[in-house]
Tab-separated table of C-alpha atoms in Angstrom:
chain	number	residue	atom	x	y	z
N	16	ALA	CA	-0.762	-2.644	3.158
N	17	ARG	CA	0.423	-3.699	1.476
N	18	PRO	CA	1.092	-3.354	-2.377
N	19	SER	CA	2.496	-6.925	-2.724
N	20	THR	CA	-0.030	-9.770	-3.038
N	21	PRO	CA	0.107	-13.498	-3.724
N	22	GLN	CA	-0.955	-12.592	-7.251
N	23	ASP	CA	2.070	-10.299	-7.526
N	24	ARG	CA	4.346	-13.174	-6.685
N	25	ALA	CA	2.518	-15.603	-8.913
N	26	SER	CA	3.057	-13.278	-11.844
N	27	ASP	CA	6.745	-12.901	-10.996
N	28	PRO	CA	8.247	-16.355	-10.420
N	29	LEU	CA	11.793	-15.009	-10.444
N	30	ARG	CA	11.145	-12.617	-7.605
N	31	ALA	CA	12.609	-14.768	-4.892
N	32	HIS	CA	15.836	-14.964	-6.877
N	33	THR	CA	16.171	-11.255	-7.482
N	34	ASP	CA	14.812	-9.316	-4.511
N	35	GLY	CA	16.921	-10.653	-1.686
N	36	ASP	CA	20.533	-11.275	-2.594
N	37	PRO	CA	21.444	-9.266	-5.731
N	38	ARG	CA	23.899	-11.996	-6.720
N	39	PRO	CA	21.737	-15.022	-7.666
N	40	GLU	CA	23.415	-17.932	-9.407
N	41	ALA	CA	22.936	-17.812	-13.168
N	42	GLY	CA	22.412	-21.579	-13.316
N	43	ALA	CA	19.518	-21.454	-10.904
N	44	GLN	CA	17.938	-18.611	-12.840
N	45	GLY	CA	18.297	-20.528	-16.106
N	46	ALA	CA	16.690	-23.634	-14.678
N	47	LEU	CA	13.824	-21.606	-13.270
N	48	ARG	CA	13.270	-19.806	-16.563
N	49	GLY	CA	13.131	-23.148	-18.361
N	50	ALA	CA	10.544	-24.465	-15.928
N	51	VAL	CA	8.469	-21.301	-16.323
N	52	ARG	CA	8.504	-21.621	-20.128
N	53	LYS	CA	7.452	-25.283	-19.994
N	54	ALA	CA	4.595	-24.473	-17.617
N	55	ALA	CA	3.454	-21.656	-19.907
N	56	HIS	CA	3.431	-24.029	-22.903
N	57	ARG	CA	1.362	-26.554	-20.945
N	58	ARG	CA	-1.160	-23.887	-19.961
N	59	ALA	CA	-1.356	-22.640	-23.549
N	60	GLY	CA	-2.028	-26.162	-24.778
N	61	ARG	CA	-4.798	-26.698	-22.254
N	62	SER	CA	-6.370	-23.339	-23.117
N	63	ALA	CA	-6.342	-24.119	-26.831
N	64	ALA	CA	-8.165	-27.397	-26.177
N	65	ARG	CA	-10.996	-25.767	-24.242
N	66	VAL	CA	-14.143	-24.979	-26.220
N	67	HIS	CA	-16.844	-24.891	-23.548
N	68	ALA	CA	-18.026	-21.532	-22.194
N	69	SER	CA	-20.499	-21.040	-19.366
N	70	GLY	CA	-23.689	-19.081	-19.755
N	71	VAL	CA	-22.579	-16.508	-17.180
N	72	THR	CA	-21.783	-13.050	-18.534
N	73	ARG	CA	-18.656	-11.299	-17.413
N	74	ASN	CA	-18.831	-8.627	-14.721
N	75	ALA	CA	-19.098	-5.483	-16.856
N	76	ASN	CA	-17.350	-3.389	-14.231
N	77	ILE	CA	-14.273	-5.608	-14.124
N	78	ALA	CA	-14.266	-5.526	-17.915
N	79	LYS	CA	-13.699	-1.753	-17.703
N	80	LEU	CA	-10.309	-2.179	-16.020
N	81	GLN	CA	-7.345	-1.303	-18.166
N	82	ALA	CA	-4.302	-3.599	-18.554
N	83	GLY	CA	-3.186	-5.306	-15.351
N	84	TYR	CA	-2.963	-4.151	-11.774
N	85	LEU	CA	0.207	-2.061	-11.507
N	86	PHE	CA	2.481	-4.355	-9.536
N	87	PRO	CA	1.784	-7.625	-11.394
N	88	GLU	CA	2.387	-5.668	-14.600
N	89	ILE	CA	5.828	-4.721	-13.310
N	90	GLY	CA	6.352	-8.358	-12.388
N	91	ARG	CA	5.599	-9.483	-15.922
N	92	ARG	CA	8.293	-7.227	-17.344
N	93	ARG	CA	11.092	-8.505	-15.123
N	94	PRO	CA	11.344	-12.044	-16.525
N	95	ALA	CA	11.396	-10.553	-20.031
N	96	HIS	CA	14.406	-8.477	-19.018
N	97	LEU	CA	16.162	-11.565	-17.694
N	98	GLU	CA	15.442	-13.407	-20.911
N	99	SER	CA	17.353	-10.771	-22.856
N	100	LYS	CA	19.981	-10.233	-20.156
N	101	PRO	CA	20.473	-13.568	-18.322
N	102	ASP	CA	23.326	-12.408	-16.082
N	103	ALA	CA	21.498	-9.338	-14.798
N	104	LYS	CA	21.502	-8.959	-11.024
N	105	ILE	CA	18.236	-7.180	-10.505
N	106	ILE	CA	17.635	-4.958	-7.505
N	107	SER	CA	14.042	-4.057	-6.715
N	108	LEU	CA	13.117	-0.554	-5.631
N	109	GLY	CA	9.642	-1.166	-7.008
N	110	ILE	CA	6.997	-3.039	-5.065
N	111	GLY	CA	6.919	-1.752	-1.499
N	112	ASP	CA	7.557	-5.101	0.147
N	113	THR	CA	9.528	-5.234	3.370
N	114	THR	CA	12.810	-7.133	3.370
N	115	GLU	CA	14.192	-7.205	6.908
N	116	PRO	CA	13.408	-9.939	9.460
N	117	VAL	CA	10.490	-9.515	11.844
N	118	PRO	CA	11.990	-8.482	15.226
N	119	MET	CA	12.514	-11.368	17.646
N	120	PRO	CA	10.212	-10.087	20.427
N	121	VAL	CA	7.400	-10.208	17.869
N	122	VAL	CA	8.448	-13.586	16.490
N	123	ASP	CA	8.536	-14.939	20.045
N	124	GLY	CA	4.944	-13.838	20.567
N	125	MET	CA	3.799	-15.664	17.451
N	126	VAL	CA	5.826	-18.781	18.262
N	127	LYS	CA	4.278	-18.977	21.721
N	128	ALA	CA	0.789	-18.649	20.244
N	129	ALA	CA	1.479	-21.267	17.580
N	130	GLN	CA	2.860	-23.709	20.119
N	131	GLY	CA	-0.156	-23.098	22.303
N	132	LEU	CA	-2.399	-24.365	19.527
N	133	GLY	CA	-0.838	-27.783	20.072
N	134	THR	CA	-2.113	-27.991	23.638
N	135	LEU	CA	-5.568	-28.334	25.140
N	136	SER	CA	-5.070	-25.302	27.325
N	137	GLY	CA	-3.654	-23.118	24.530
N	138	TYR	CA	-5.891	-24.139	21.658
N	139	SER	CA	-8.288	-21.575	20.225
N	140	GLY	CA	-10.606	-21.750	17.228
N	141	TYR	CA	-12.745	-19.005	15.769
N	142	GLY	CA	-12.239	-15.679	17.456
N	143	ALA	CA	-14.218	-12.461	17.444
N	144	GLU	CA	-14.569	-11.070	13.914
N	145	GLN	CA	-13.732	-7.647	15.310
N	146	GLY	CA	-10.420	-8.869	16.723
N	147	GLN	CA	-9.159	-9.958	20.109
N	148	GLY	CA	-10.092	-7.556	22.892
N	149	PRO	CA	-6.569	-7.085	24.341
N	150	LEU	CA	-5.161	-6.262	20.898
N	151	ARG	CA	-7.898	-3.734	20.154
N	152	GLU	CA	-7.268	-2.058	23.494
N	153	LYS	CA	-3.507	-1.968	22.935
N	154	ILE	CA	-3.916	-0.452	19.459
N	155	ALA	CA	-6.059	2.289	20.983
N	156	GLN	CA	-3.464	2.971	23.677
N	157	ARG	CA	-0.397	2.991	21.419
N	158	PHE	CA	-1.674	4.713	18.282
N	159	TYR	CA	-4.422	6.926	19.691
N	160	PRO	CA	-2.936	7.943	23.052
N	161	GLY	CA	-5.119	11.020	23.356
N	162	GLY	CA	-8.177	8.844	23.868
N	163	GLU	CA	-9.677	9.930	20.567
N	164	VAL	CA	-10.447	6.320	19.592
N	165	ASP	CA	-12.202	3.714	21.740
N	166	SER	CA	-11.300	0.041	21.362
N	167	SER	CA	-14.923	-0.704	20.364
N	168	GLU	CA	-14.318	1.374	17.230
N	169	ILE	CA	-11.286	-0.688	16.162
N	170	PHE	CA	-11.764	-3.689	13.877
N	171	VAL	CA	-8.701	-5.921	13.483
N	172	SER	CA	-8.277	-7.451	10.031
N	173	ASP	CA	-5.872	-9.052	7.584
N	174	GLY	CA	-4.678	-5.672	6.293
N	175	SER	CA	-5.676	-2.294	4.909
N	176	LYS	CA	-5.841	-3.421	1.291
N	177	CYS	CA	-8.437	-6.052	2.200
N	178	ASP	CA	-10.401	-3.550	4.264
N	179	ILE	CA	-10.449	-1.053	1.400
N	180	SER	CA	-12.243	-3.684	-0.685
N	181	ARG	CA	-14.655	-4.538	2.131
N	182	LEU	CA	-15.398	-0.838	2.611
N	183	GLN	CA	-16.543	-0.754	-1.003
N	184	LEU	CA	-18.975	-3.536	-0.115
N	185	LEU	CA	-20.159	-1.507	2.882
N	186	PHE	CA	-21.146	1.469	0.742
N	187	GLY	CA	-22.417	-0.441	-2.284
N	188	SER	CA	-22.242	0.460	-5.950
N	189	GLY	CA	-23.050	3.681	-7.742
N	190	ARG	CA	-21.322	6.081	-5.361
N	191	THR	CA	-19.562	9.255	-6.438
N	192	VAL	CA	-15.894	8.846	-5.548
N	193	ALA	CA	-12.953	11.245	-5.338
N	194	VAL	CA	-9.319	10.182	-5.104
N	195	GLN	CA	-5.999	11.924	-4.771
N	196	ASP	CA	-4.074	11.889	-8.028
N	197	PRO	CA	-1.599	10.228	-7.881
N	198	SER	CA	-2.583	7.657	-5.266
N	199	TYR	CA	-2.541	3.962	-4.374
N	200	PRO	CA	-4.192	2.218	-7.363
N	201	ALA	CA	-6.442	-0.006	-5.241
N	202	TYR	CA	-8.717	2.991	-4.546
N	203	VAL	CA	-9.569	3.456	-8.208
N	204	ASP	CA	-9.507	-0.194	-9.239
N	205	THR	CA	-11.866	-1.345	-6.483
N	206	SER	CA	-14.124	1.633	-7.209
N	207	VAL	CA	-14.350	0.531	-10.828
N	208	MET	CA	-14.964	-3.097	-9.824
N	209	VAL	CA	-17.964	-2.283	-7.639
N	210	GLY	CA	-19.572	0.078	-10.147
N	211	HIS	CA	-18.651	3.603	-9.086
N	212	SER	CA	-17.243	4.593	-12.470
N	213	GLY	CA	-18.000	4.994	-16.126
N	214	GLU	CA	-15.754	3.778	-18.923
N	215	TYR	CA	-12.042	4.442	-19.168
N	216	ASP	CA	-11.163	7.567	-21.132
N	217	ALA	CA	-7.875	7.258	-22.973
N	218	ALA	CA	-7.559	11.015	-23.484
N	219	SER	CA	-7.676	11.844	-19.769
N	220	GLU	CA	-6.188	8.481	-18.740
N	221	GLY	CA	-8.900	8.147	-16.124
N	222	TYR	CA	-12.353	6.674	-15.535
N	223	GLY	CA	-15.537	8.621	-16.089
N	224	GLY	CA	-17.439	9.426	-12.924
N	225	ILE	CA	-14.374	9.397	-10.655
N	226	LYS	CA	-13.145	12.774	-9.460
N	227	TYR	CA	-9.338	12.921	-9.699
N	228	LEU	CA	-7.906	15.452	-7.257
N	229	SER	CA	-4.601	16.700	-8.591
N	230	CYS	CA	-1.767	16.599	-6.053
N	231	THR	CA	1.381	18.259	-7.387
N	232	LYS	CA	4.359	20.215	-6.146
N	233	ASP	CA	2.460	23.395	-7.075
N	234	ASN	CA	-0.262	22.757	-4.474
N	235	GLY	CA	2.010	21.104	-1.916
N	236	PHE	CA	0.609	17.711	-2.907
N	237	PHE	CA	-2.684	18.684	-1.272
N	238	PRO	CA	-5.647	18.944	-3.647
N	239	ASP	CA	-8.099	21.706	-4.349
N	240	LEU	CA	-11.030	20.220	-2.459
N	241	GLU	CA	-13.534	22.168	-4.538
N	242	ALA	CA	-12.867	19.576	-7.244
N	243	ALA	CA	-14.377	16.960	-4.908
N	244	LYS	CA	-17.747	18.693	-4.563
N	245	GLY	CA	-20.547	16.171	-4.803
N	246	ALA	CA	-18.309	13.220	-3.915
N	247	GLU	CA	-19.806	10.867	-1.355
N	248	LEU	CA	-16.586	8.979	-0.686
N	249	LEU	CA	-13.176	10.640	-0.611
N	250	PHE	CA	-10.089	8.427	-0.519
N	251	PHE	CA	-7.159	10.152	1.136
N	252	CYS	CA	-3.754	8.776	2.102
N	253	SER	CA	-1.210	10.451	4.395
N	254	PRO	CA	1.652	10.088	4.002
N	255	ASN	CA	0.711	9.689	0.388
N	256	ASN	CA	1.677	6.646	-1.606
N	257	PRO	CA	3.448	7.310	-4.002
N	258	THR	CA	4.626	10.902	-3.457
N	259	GLY	CA	5.588	10.525	0.214
N	260	ALA	CA	3.896	13.834	1.079
N	261	ALA	CA	2.290	14.001	4.532
N	262	ALA	CA	-0.673	16.306	5.142
N	263	THR	CA	-0.247	19.102	7.680
N	264	ARG	CA	-2.637	19.745	10.534
N	265	LYS	CA	-4.089	22.760	8.708
N	266	GLN	CA	-4.641	20.691	5.565
N	267	LEU	CA	-6.428	17.955	7.518
N	268	GLU	CA	-8.556	20.577	9.267
N	269	ASP	CA	-9.568	21.799	5.818
N	270	LEU	CA	-10.306	18.213	4.731
N	271	VAL	CA	-12.543	17.565	7.735
N	272	ALA	CA	-14.367	20.887	7.298
N	273	PHE	CA	-14.923	20.152	3.611
N	274	ALA	CA	-16.253	16.645	4.310
N	275	LYS	CA	-18.733	18.042	6.830
N	276	ALA	CA	-19.955	20.753	4.466
N	277	ASN	CA	-20.126	18.375	1.496
N	278	GLY	CA	-21.701	15.478	3.388
N	279	SER	CA	-18.808	13.173	2.441
N	280	ILE	CA	-17.142	10.299	4.237
N	281	VAL	CA	-13.345	10.281	4.094
N	282	ILE	CA	-11.651	6.894	3.807
N	283	TYR	CA	-8.319	7.805	5.350
N	284	ASP	CA	-5.418	5.449	4.656
N	285	ALA	CA	-2.778	5.784	7.383
N	286	ALA	CA	-0.738	2.723	6.412
N	287	TYR	CA	2.562	4.649	6.635
N	288	ALA	CA	1.698	6.980	9.518
N	289	ILE	CA	4.466	5.650	11.765
N	290	TYR	CA	7.019	7.092	9.300
N	291	ILE	CA	5.847	10.662	9.884
N	292	GLU	CA	8.411	12.751	11.739
N	293	SER	CA	7.316	16.307	10.857
N	294	GLU	CA	5.657	17.819	13.915
N	295	GLU	CA	3.101	19.716	11.839
N	296	CYS	CA	1.815	16.484	10.283
N	297	PRO	CA	-0.617	14.385	12.379
N	298	ARG	CA	-0.302	10.600	12.375
N	299	SER	CA	-4.059	10.129	12.592
N	300	ILE	CA	-6.954	12.097	11.172
N	301	TYR	CA	-8.649	11.735	14.563
N	302	GLU	CA	-6.201	14.280	15.955
N	303	ILE	CA	-8.454	16.765	14.160
N	304	PRO	CA	-11.602	17.723	16.111
N	305	GLY	CA	-14.744	16.502	14.391
N	306	ALA	CA	-12.982	13.907	12.258
N	307	ASP	CA	-14.860	11.128	14.034
N	308	GLU	CA	-18.040	12.429	12.373
N	309	VAL	CA	-16.689	12.224	8.821
N	310	ALA	CA	-13.816	9.739	8.585
N	311	ILE	CA	-12.923	6.063	8.601
N	312	GLU	CA	-9.236	5.349	9.175
N	313	THR	CA	-7.465	2.193	8.021
N	314	CYS	CA	-3.979	1.117	9.008
N	315	SER	CA	-1.654	-1.883	8.914
N	316	PHE	CA	1.274	-3.614	10.577
N	317	SER	CA	2.699	-4.511	7.148
N	318	LYS	CA	5.194	-1.659	6.778
N	319	TYR	CA	5.529	-1.134	10.522
N	320	VAL	CA	7.036	-4.485	11.424
N	321	GLY	CA	7.378	-6.550	8.248
N	322	PHE	CA	3.919	-8.166	8.316
N	323	THR	CA	3.367	-7.987	4.548
N	324	GLY	CA	3.153	-11.787	4.540
N	325	VAL	CA	1.827	-12.274	8.071
N	326	ARG	CA	-1.172	-10.036	7.281
N	327	LEU	CA	-2.552	-7.900	10.110
N	328	GLY	CA	-4.151	-4.482	10.164
N	329	TRP	CA	-7.070	-2.546	11.566
N	330	THR	CA	-9.775	-0.089	10.590
N	331	VAL	CA	-11.370	2.505	12.851
N	332	VAL	CA	-15.071	3.209	12.340
N	333	PRO	CA	-16.193	5.787	14.916
N	334	GLN	CA	-19.464	5.473	16.771
N	335	ALA	CA	-20.180	9.103	15.843
N	336	LEU	CA	-20.107	8.392	12.100
N	337	LYS	CA	-23.633	8.181	10.646
N	338	PHE	CA	-25.313	7.648	7.309
N	339	SER	CA	-27.635	10.350	6.000
N	340	ASP	CA	-30.622	8.718	7.731
N	341	GLY	CA	-28.831	8.713	11.074
N	342	THR	CA	-28.031	5.004	11.180
N	343	SER	CA	-24.664	3.872	12.468
N	344	VAL	CA	-21.829	3.194	10.014
N	345	ASN	CA	-20.093	1.260	12.788
N	346	THR	CA	-23.063	-1.109	13.096
N	347	ASP	CA	-23.133	-1.810	9.370
N	348	TRP	CA	-19.357	-2.313	9.256
N	349	ASN	CA	-19.665	-4.793	12.083
N	350	ARG	CA	-22.263	-6.658	10.008
N	351	VAL	CA	-19.957	-6.693	6.967
N	352	MET	CA	-17.007	-7.992	8.986
N	353	SER	CA	-19.108	-10.595	10.789
N	354	THR	CA	-20.519	-11.849	7.483
N	355	CYS	CA	-17.487	-11.681	5.217
N	356	PHE	CA	-14.583	-12.279	7.589
N	357	ASN	CA	-13.799	-14.840	10.265
N	358	GLY	CA	-11.243	-12.709	12.042
N	359	ALA	CA	-7.493	-12.317	11.628
N	360	SER	CA	-5.260	-15.295	12.357
N	361	ASN	CA	-4.883	-15.946	16.075
N	362	VAL	CA	-1.121	-16.272	15.566
N	363	ALA	CA	-0.926	-12.999	13.641
N	364	GLN	CA	-2.885	-11.232	16.378
N	365	ALA	CA	-0.461	-12.576	18.959
N	366	GLY	CA	2.307	-11.022	16.865
N	367	GLY	CA	0.421	-7.736	16.765
N	368	LEU	CA	0.027	-7.737	20.524
N	369	ALA	CA	3.757	-8.456	20.911
N	370	CYS	CA	4.475	-5.457	18.644
N	371	LEU	CA	2.708	-3.206	21.107
N	372	GLU	CA	4.459	-4.420	24.249
N	373	ASP	CA	7.488	-2.316	25.224
N	374	ASP	CA	10.182	-4.612	23.771
N	375	GLY	CA	8.283	-5.225	20.560
N	376	TYR	CA	7.383	-1.566	20.130
N	377	ASP	CA	10.994	-0.457	20.535
N	378	ALA	CA	12.109	-3.087	18.015
N	379	MET	CA	9.405	-1.955	15.596
N	380	LEU	CA	10.574	1.659	15.801
N	381	LYS	CA	14.161	0.555	15.091
N	382	LEU	CA	12.987	-1.301	11.995
N	383	VAL	CA	11.102	1.773	10.791
N	384	ALA	CA	14.225	3.876	11.410
N	385	PHE	CA	16.239	1.472	9.232
N	386	TYR	CA	13.894	1.955	6.280
N	387	LYS	CA	13.780	5.707	6.882
N	388	GLU	CA	17.580	5.807	6.605
N	389	ASN	CA	17.316	3.931	3.301
N	390	ALA	CA	14.860	6.567	2.087
N	391	LYS	CA	17.204	9.364	3.138
N	392	LEU	CA	20.096	7.756	1.243
N	393	LEU	CA	18.012	7.396	-1.925
N	394	LYS	CA	16.625	10.913	-1.719
N	395	THR	CA	20.045	12.486	-1.153
N	396	ALA	CA	21.577	10.536	-4.026
N	397	MET	CA	18.871	11.545	-6.512
N	398	GLU	CA	19.040	15.176	-5.407
N	399	GLU	CA	22.805	15.181	-5.890
N	400	LEU	CA	22.252	13.869	-9.415
N	401	GLY	CA	20.195	16.991	-10.075
N	402	PHE	CA	16.689	15.575	-9.980
N	403	GLU	CA	13.604	17.145	-8.463
N	404	VAL	CA	12.831	14.837	-5.532
N	405	TYR	CA	9.997	14.638	-3.016
N	406	GLY	CA	9.084	12.331	-0.131
N	407	GLY	CA	11.732	10.311	1.679
N	408	LYS	CA	11.270	12.104	5.009
N	409	ASP	CA	7.813	11.251	6.331
N	410	ALA	CA	7.410	8.148	4.184
N	411	PRO	CA	9.451	5.199	2.884
N	412	TYR	CA	9.027	6.345	-0.716
N	413	VAL	CA	11.052	8.746	-2.849
N	414	TRP	CA	9.248	10.502	-5.711
N	415	VAL	CA	11.575	11.486	-8.552
N	416	VAL	CA	10.373	13.814	-11.308
N	417	MET	CA	11.725	13.085	-14.793
N	418	PRO	CA	10.865	16.134	-16.939
N	419	GLY	CA	9.881	15.468	-20.520
N	420	LYS	CA	9.765	11.688	-20.152
N	421	LYS	CA	6.992	9.132	-19.826
N	422	SER	CA	7.026	7.130	-16.605
N	423	TRP	CA	7.053	3.710	-18.283
N	424	ASP	CA	9.899	4.860	-20.555
N	425	VAL	CA	11.945	5.811	-17.492
N	426	PHE	CA	11.076	2.477	-15.897
N	427	ALA	CA	12.363	0.691	-19.009
N	428	GLU	CA	15.545	2.776	-19.165
N	429	ILE	CA	16.456	2.160	-15.529
N	430	LEU	CA	15.740	-1.546	-15.830
N	431	SER	CA	17.696	-1.831	-19.082
N	432	GLU	CA	20.731	0.213	-18.099
N	433	ALA	CA	20.974	-0.313	-14.335
N	434	ASP	CA	19.099	-3.593	-13.743
N	435	ILE	CA	16.920	-1.794	-11.208
N	436	VAL	CA	13.140	-2.076	-10.903
N	437	CYS	CA	11.332	1.107	-9.910
N	438	THR	CA	7.631	1.977	-10.138
N	439	PRO	CA	6.322	4.214	-12.944
N	440	GLY	CA	4.399	7.143	-11.542
N	441	SER	CA	1.634	6.899	-14.139
N	442	GLY	CA	0.621	3.592	-12.555
N	443	PHE	CA	-0.731	5.641	-9.633
N	444	GLY	CA	-2.969	7.778	-11.828
N	445	PRO	CA	-2.659	10.328	-14.632
N	446	GLY	CA	-1.131	12.834	-12.212
N	447	GLY	CA	1.859	10.551	-11.718
N	448	GLU	CA	2.990	10.764	-15.334
N	449	GLY	CA	6.580	11.948	-15.692
N	450	ALA	CA	7.785	10.602	-12.355
N	451	VAL	CA	8.929	7.331	-10.802
N	452	ARG	CA	8.709	6.014	-7.258
N	453	LEU	CA	11.704	4.480	-5.503
N	454	SER	CA	10.977	2.241	-2.526
N	455	ALA	CA	13.191	2.295	0.556
N	456	PHE	CA	12.268	-1.279	1.430
N	457	GLY	CA	15.469	-3.179	0.777
N	458	HIS	CA	18.632	-4.581	2.334
N	459	ARG	CA	21.148	-1.799	2.979
N	460	ASP	CA	23.744	-3.285	0.615
N	461	ASN	CA	21.107	-3.428	-2.146
N	462	ILE	CA	20.188	0.217	-1.559
N	463	LEU	CA	23.834	1.282	-1.718
N	464	GLU	CA	24.456	-0.807	-4.836
N	465	ALA	CA	21.363	0.659	-6.479
N	466	ILE	CA	22.580	4.171	-5.701
N	467	SER	CA	25.953	3.353	-7.220
N	468	ARG	CA	24.311	2.077	-10.408
N	469	LEU	CA	22.011	5.092	-10.695
N	470	GLN	CA	24.973	7.437	-10.210
N	471	ALA	CA	26.878	5.637	-12.967
N	472	MET	CA	23.846	5.718	-15.253
N	473	TYR	CA	22.922	9.357	-14.842
N	474	ALA	CA	26.477	10.664	-14.610
N	475	LYS	CA	26.695	9.834	-18.323
N	476	ALA	CA	23.545	11.798	-19.118
């Protein structure tokens, strides 16, 4: 849920001055840059003075990670651009962070809950680690209307990204993992952190021991599942981040059949499922018969209703899902959540419940439609410029292929010439090389201005 984190913002102190209004005051930017430089000098001085080291060795798995996590790395490059171009009015089409206000019916639900905490009758402390009962039931009703998921199988959390990490804890280290390539970088990075991988291989631009499942235009962005043979855990995202491709019913039937035959568990990321409009593409893997025996599904309110900062999501762990010895995955997940998590914020859960009431749900769908229109505008513009473009229909991301160019080079060109931040495709895995991702999360005037700049830039090419 989801790509933006507090660490992203900490690494990008100018973000608040560049993401919202594309016309920040130069004086404010200059003052902020000065403060950032002074703070950096102070930190450098303190670091130079330190000589003591503990006796604790570094986690060897974390030491395998290459460079920085994708989005903080993008954040580090933006201030450098502003240093060389102080008057630049940067527009971000990079990190997939929502920009529009949370709808008022949802805000009202959170305000009421927050105010209630100031009264004896409305105060509540620790809640159930699995989430509040009414919210779990409403999630089941709204998102799994066919009755394929019971509320007891839904675990409310602080978001999909957090649950992906906790799922790694559930399964433990030393697993054989397969991932779509390209895909959300948290799948690979957390797999490396917990010990599923070997060392990084510069030649293949991947980690030993991880099975990268190529998803390209040539295979309809759906991998050859034979390449995943032997994988215990298979990370799969639909619609895919970054390509925007949504899996069809037939493709998901093949995925479920493969997982059963291979003995795998699919970790199915449905964080953008509400954006799917193609009738042949299911919004949940549990629409496929038998999926409850092979799949865990994780989802989030982040991109549904602007909860990237509020933090609320859920993960479905079916009662029918078993380990090889027949023990319940649901039972073990409940133990993990009860041990490692105290439950989502009561106020955030009140907001989630408000999202699922009729007024809140309608407002949420209107917000999704706004971002979908942004995606359509971006996709149309890039197609008219002659690029090969994917996504933008069933997802809020537009995947633009740049033949013969490296992704980070394209990122640098667009930032330098158009003052626009995009996301280099190679940051999502070796299969993303030669493409960039454009995010539809932005104010409409920013999207239109970005299109105008890109048209001016590439019209000269």
